[in-house]
Short mmCIF file of C-alpha atoms in Angstrom, two decimals:
data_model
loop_
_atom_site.label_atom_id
_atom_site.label_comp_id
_atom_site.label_asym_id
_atom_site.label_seq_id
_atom_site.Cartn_x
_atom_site.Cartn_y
_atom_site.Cartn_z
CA UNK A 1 -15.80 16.29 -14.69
CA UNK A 2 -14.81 13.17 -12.25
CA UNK A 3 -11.89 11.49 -11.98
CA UNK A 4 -13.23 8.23 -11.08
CA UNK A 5 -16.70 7.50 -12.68
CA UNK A 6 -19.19 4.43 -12.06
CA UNK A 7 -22.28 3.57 -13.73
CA UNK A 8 -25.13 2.90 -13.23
CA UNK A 9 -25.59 4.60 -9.74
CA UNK A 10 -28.42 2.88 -8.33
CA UNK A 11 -29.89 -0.56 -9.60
CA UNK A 12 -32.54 -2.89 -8.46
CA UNK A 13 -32.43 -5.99 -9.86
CA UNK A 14 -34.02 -9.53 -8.94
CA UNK A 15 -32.22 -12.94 -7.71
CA UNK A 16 -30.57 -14.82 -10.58
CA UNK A 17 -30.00 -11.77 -12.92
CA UNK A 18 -26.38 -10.97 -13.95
CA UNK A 19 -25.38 -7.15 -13.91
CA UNK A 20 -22.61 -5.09 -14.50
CA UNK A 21 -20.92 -2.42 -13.16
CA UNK A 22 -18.89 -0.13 -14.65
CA UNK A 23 -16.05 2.37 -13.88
CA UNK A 24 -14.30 5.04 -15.81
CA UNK A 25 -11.13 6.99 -15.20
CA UNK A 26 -9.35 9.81 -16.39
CA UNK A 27 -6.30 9.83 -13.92
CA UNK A 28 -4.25 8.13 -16.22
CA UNK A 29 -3.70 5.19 -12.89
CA UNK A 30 -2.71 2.30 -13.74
CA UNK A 31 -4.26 0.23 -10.89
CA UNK A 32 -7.86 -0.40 -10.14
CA UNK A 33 -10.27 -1.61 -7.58
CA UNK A 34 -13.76 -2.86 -6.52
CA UNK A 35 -14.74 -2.75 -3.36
CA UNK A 36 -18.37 -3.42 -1.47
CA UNK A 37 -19.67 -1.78 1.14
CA UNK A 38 -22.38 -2.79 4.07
CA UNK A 39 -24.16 -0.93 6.60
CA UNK A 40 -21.84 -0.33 9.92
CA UNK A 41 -18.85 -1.74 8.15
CA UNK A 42 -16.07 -0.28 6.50
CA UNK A 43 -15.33 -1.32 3.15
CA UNK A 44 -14.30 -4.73 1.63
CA UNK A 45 -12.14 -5.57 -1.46
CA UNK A 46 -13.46 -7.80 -4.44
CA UNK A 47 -10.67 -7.25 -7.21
CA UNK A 48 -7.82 -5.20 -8.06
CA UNK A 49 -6.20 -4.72 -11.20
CA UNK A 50 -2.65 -3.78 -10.90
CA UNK A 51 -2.59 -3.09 -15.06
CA UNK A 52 -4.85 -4.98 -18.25
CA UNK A 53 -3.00 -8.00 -17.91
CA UNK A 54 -3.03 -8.36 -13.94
CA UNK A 55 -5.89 -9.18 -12.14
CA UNK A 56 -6.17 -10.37 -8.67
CA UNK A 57 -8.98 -11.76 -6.60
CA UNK A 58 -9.70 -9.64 -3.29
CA UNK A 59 -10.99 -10.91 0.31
CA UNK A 60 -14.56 -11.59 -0.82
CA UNK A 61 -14.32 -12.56 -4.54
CA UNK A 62 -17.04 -15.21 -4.34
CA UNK A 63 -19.82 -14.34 -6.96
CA UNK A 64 -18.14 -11.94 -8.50
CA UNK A 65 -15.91 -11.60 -11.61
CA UNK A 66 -13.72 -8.67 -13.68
CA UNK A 67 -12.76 -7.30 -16.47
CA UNK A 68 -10.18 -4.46 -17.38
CA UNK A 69 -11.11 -3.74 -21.04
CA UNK A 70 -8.55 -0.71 -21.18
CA UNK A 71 -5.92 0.80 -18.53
CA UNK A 72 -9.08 3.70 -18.17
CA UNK A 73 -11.87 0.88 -17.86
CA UNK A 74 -12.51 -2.16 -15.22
CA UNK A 75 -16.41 -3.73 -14.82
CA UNK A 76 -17.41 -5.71 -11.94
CA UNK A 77 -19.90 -8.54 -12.63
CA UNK A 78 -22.42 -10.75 -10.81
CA UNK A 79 -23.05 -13.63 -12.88
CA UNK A 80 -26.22 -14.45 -10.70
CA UNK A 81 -26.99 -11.81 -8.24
CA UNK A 82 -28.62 -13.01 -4.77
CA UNK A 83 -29.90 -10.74 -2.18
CA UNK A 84 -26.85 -10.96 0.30
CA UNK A 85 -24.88 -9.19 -2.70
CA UNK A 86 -27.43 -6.26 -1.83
CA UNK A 87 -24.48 -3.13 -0.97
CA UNK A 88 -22.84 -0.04 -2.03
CA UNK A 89 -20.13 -1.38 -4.70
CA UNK A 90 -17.19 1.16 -5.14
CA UNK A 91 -14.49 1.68 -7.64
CA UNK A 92 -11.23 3.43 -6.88
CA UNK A 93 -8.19 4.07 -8.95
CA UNK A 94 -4.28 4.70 -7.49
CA UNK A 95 -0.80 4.90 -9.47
CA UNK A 96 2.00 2.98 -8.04
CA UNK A 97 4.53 5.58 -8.80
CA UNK A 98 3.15 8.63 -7.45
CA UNK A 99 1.13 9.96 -4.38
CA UNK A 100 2.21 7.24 -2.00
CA UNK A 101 -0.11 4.93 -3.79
CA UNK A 102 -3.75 6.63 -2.49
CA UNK A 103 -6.85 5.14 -3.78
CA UNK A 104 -9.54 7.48 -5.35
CA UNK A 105 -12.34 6.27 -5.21
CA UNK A 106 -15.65 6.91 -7.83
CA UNK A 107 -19.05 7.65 -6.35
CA UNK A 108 -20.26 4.40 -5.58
CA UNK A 109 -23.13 1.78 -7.15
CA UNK A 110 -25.86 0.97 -4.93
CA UNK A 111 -27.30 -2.14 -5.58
CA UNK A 112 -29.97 -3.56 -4.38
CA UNK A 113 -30.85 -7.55 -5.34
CA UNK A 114 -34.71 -8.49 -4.57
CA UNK B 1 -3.13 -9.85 10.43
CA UNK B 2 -3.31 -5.90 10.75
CA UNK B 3 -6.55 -4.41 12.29
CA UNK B 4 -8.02 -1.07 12.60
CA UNK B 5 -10.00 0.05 15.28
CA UNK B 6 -12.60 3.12 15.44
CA UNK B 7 -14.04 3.27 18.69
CA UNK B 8 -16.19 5.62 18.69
CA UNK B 9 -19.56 5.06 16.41
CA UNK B 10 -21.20 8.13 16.32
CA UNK B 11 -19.75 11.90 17.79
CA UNK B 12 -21.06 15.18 17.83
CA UNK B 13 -19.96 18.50 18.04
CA UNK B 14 -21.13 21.97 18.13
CA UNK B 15 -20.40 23.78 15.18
CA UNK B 16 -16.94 26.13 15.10
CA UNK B 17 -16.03 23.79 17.85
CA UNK B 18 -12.78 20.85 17.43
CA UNK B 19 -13.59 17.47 17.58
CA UNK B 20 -11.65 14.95 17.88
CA UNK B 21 -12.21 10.97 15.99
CA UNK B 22 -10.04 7.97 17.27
CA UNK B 23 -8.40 5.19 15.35
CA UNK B 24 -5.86 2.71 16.53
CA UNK B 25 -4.51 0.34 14.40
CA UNK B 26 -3.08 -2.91 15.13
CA UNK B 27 0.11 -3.96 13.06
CA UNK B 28 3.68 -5.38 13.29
CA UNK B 29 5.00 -3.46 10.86
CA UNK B 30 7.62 -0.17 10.44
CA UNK B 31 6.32 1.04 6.89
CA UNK B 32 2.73 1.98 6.30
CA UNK B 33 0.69 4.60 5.40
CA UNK B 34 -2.79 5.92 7.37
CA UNK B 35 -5.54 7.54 5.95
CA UNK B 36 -8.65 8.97 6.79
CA UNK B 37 -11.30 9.27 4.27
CA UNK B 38 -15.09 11.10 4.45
CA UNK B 39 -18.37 9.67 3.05
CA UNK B 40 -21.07 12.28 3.23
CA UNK B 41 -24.87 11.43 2.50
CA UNK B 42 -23.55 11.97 -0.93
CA UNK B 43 -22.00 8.81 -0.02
CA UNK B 44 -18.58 9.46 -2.06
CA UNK B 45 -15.74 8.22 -0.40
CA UNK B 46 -13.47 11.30 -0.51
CA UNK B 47 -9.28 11.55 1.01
CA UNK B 48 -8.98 13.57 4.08
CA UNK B 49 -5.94 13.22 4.74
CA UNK B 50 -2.68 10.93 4.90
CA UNK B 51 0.06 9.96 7.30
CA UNK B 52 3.52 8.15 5.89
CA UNK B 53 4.65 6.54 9.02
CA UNK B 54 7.85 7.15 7.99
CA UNK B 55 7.78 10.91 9.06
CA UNK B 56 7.75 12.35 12.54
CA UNK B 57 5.80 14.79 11.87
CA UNK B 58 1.90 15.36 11.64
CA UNK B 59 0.00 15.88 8.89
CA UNK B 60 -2.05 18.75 8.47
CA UNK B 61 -4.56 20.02 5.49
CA UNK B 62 -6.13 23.14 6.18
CA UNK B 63 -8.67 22.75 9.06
CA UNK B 64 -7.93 19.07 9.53
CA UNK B 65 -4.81 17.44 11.34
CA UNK B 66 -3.50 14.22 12.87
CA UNK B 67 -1.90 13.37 15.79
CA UNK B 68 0.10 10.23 14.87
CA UNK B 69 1.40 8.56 17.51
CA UNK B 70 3.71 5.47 16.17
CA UNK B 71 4.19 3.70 19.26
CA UNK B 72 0.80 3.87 20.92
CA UNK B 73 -0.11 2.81 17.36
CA UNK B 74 -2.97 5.50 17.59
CA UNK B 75 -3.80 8.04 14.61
CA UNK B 76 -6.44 10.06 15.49
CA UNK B 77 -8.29 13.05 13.31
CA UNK B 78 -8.80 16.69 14.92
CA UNK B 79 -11.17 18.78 12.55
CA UNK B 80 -11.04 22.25 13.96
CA UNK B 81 -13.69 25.13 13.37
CA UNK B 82 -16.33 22.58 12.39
CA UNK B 83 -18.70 23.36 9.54
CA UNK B 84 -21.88 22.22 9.14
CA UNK B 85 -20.68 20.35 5.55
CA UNK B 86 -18.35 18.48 8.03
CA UNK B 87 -21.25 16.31 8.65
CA UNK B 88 -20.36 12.76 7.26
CA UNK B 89 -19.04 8.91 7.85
CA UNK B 90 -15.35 9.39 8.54
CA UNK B 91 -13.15 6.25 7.88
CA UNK B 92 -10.01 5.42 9.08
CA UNK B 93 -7.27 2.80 6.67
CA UNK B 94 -3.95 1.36 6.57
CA UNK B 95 -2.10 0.36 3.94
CA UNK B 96 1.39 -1.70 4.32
CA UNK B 97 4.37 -0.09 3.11
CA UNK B 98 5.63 -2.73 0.88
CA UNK B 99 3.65 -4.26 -1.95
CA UNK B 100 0.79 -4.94 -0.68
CA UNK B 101 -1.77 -2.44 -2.12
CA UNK B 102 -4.60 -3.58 0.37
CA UNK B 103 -6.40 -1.22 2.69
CA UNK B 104 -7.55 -2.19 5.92
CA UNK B 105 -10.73 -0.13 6.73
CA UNK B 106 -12.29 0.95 10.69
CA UNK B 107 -16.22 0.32 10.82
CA UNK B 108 -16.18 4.23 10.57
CA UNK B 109 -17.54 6.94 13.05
CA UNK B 110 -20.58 9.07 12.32
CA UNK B 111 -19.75 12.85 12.62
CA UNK B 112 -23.00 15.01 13.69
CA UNK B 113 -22.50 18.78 13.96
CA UNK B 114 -25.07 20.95 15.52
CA UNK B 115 -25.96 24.04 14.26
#
């Protein structure tokens, strides 16, 4: 089974709908991150959650909010979606304390907004 | 503000052959750490390979290396005996050493391998 998990994998939705995104781990890390990525560009942080009382807004937090409903569990939402939120939306999990700190990442949400 | 650099878009190489992908980095710090991820068509972001910039020497994981060089502030992947599930986006990142979890992502370079 995955370490890092993300659902849904692919979702079309239209302007002005909100939508969720989900991620799932089983690593047992205690810090977690969103992350978007567009065509011919590497990849851009959102939010990170250091633990489920610490969260912290990213480079590009703009239309976008969190929640870290467990240590396992942290959803990325878009309140009203608009077609320049149209990427590939990544989670990725680390622990502070061991493995120099590398982020894992899950297998990615692509969105698309219409 | 650190930067990282992949200069090369798109590479090919034959397959069994090495290839070499470039990344500089741009950065006024002494402690950080370099990765290099893949993203196949699969599009999952997977961990190549790491670098502490702490240690002299290179790191190496099975058929792919690095050849870190601190100074020229270049870190630059060799994948030897290429195999055609080699094929993929390959990323390069730095992270500072201190607190600061962030990673700071190249635009990536396209890896073809011919058959």
């Amino acid at each position: 089974d995955a370490d890092v998990t993300q659902t849904p994998r692919n979702r079309i939705t239209k302007t002005g709908k909100r939508i969720m995104l989900e991620c799932s781990q089983t690593k047992g890390h205690d810090r977690m991150y969103w992350y978007r990525q567009d065509p011919g560009l590497g990849l851009r942080l959102i939010y990170y959650s250091f633990d489920v009382k610490d969260i912290n807004k990213g480079e590009i937090s703009d239309g976008y909010s969190v929640s870290r409903q467990a240590q396992a569990k942290f959803s990325l939402s878009l309140e009203s979606a608009i077609p320049n939120q149209t990427a590939l939306y990544f989670c990725a999990t680390s622990d502070a304390l061991w493995d120099t700190d590398t982020q894992y990442f899950g297998p990615g949400t692509r969105l698309t907004v219409l | 503000a650190q930067t990282v650099t992949q200069s090369q878009p798109e590479m090919s190489v034959q397959e069994a052959e090495t290839v070499t992908l470039s990344c500089t980095y741009d950065t006024s710090e002494s402690d950080y750490y370099l990765f290099w991820y893949k993203q196949p068509p699969s599009r999952q972001m997977i961990l190549v390979i790491r670098q502490e910039a702490y240690k002299q020497q290179n790191a190496t994981e099975n058929r792919f290396s690095v050849n870190f060089q601190k100074a020229a502030k270049s870190f630059s992947l060799k994948i030897s005996d290429s195999q055609l599930g080699d094929a993929a986006m390959y990323f390069c990142a730095y992270r500072s050493g201190d607190s600061n979890y962030q990673l700071i992502w190249g635009a990536g370079t396209k890896l073809i391998i011919k058959p």
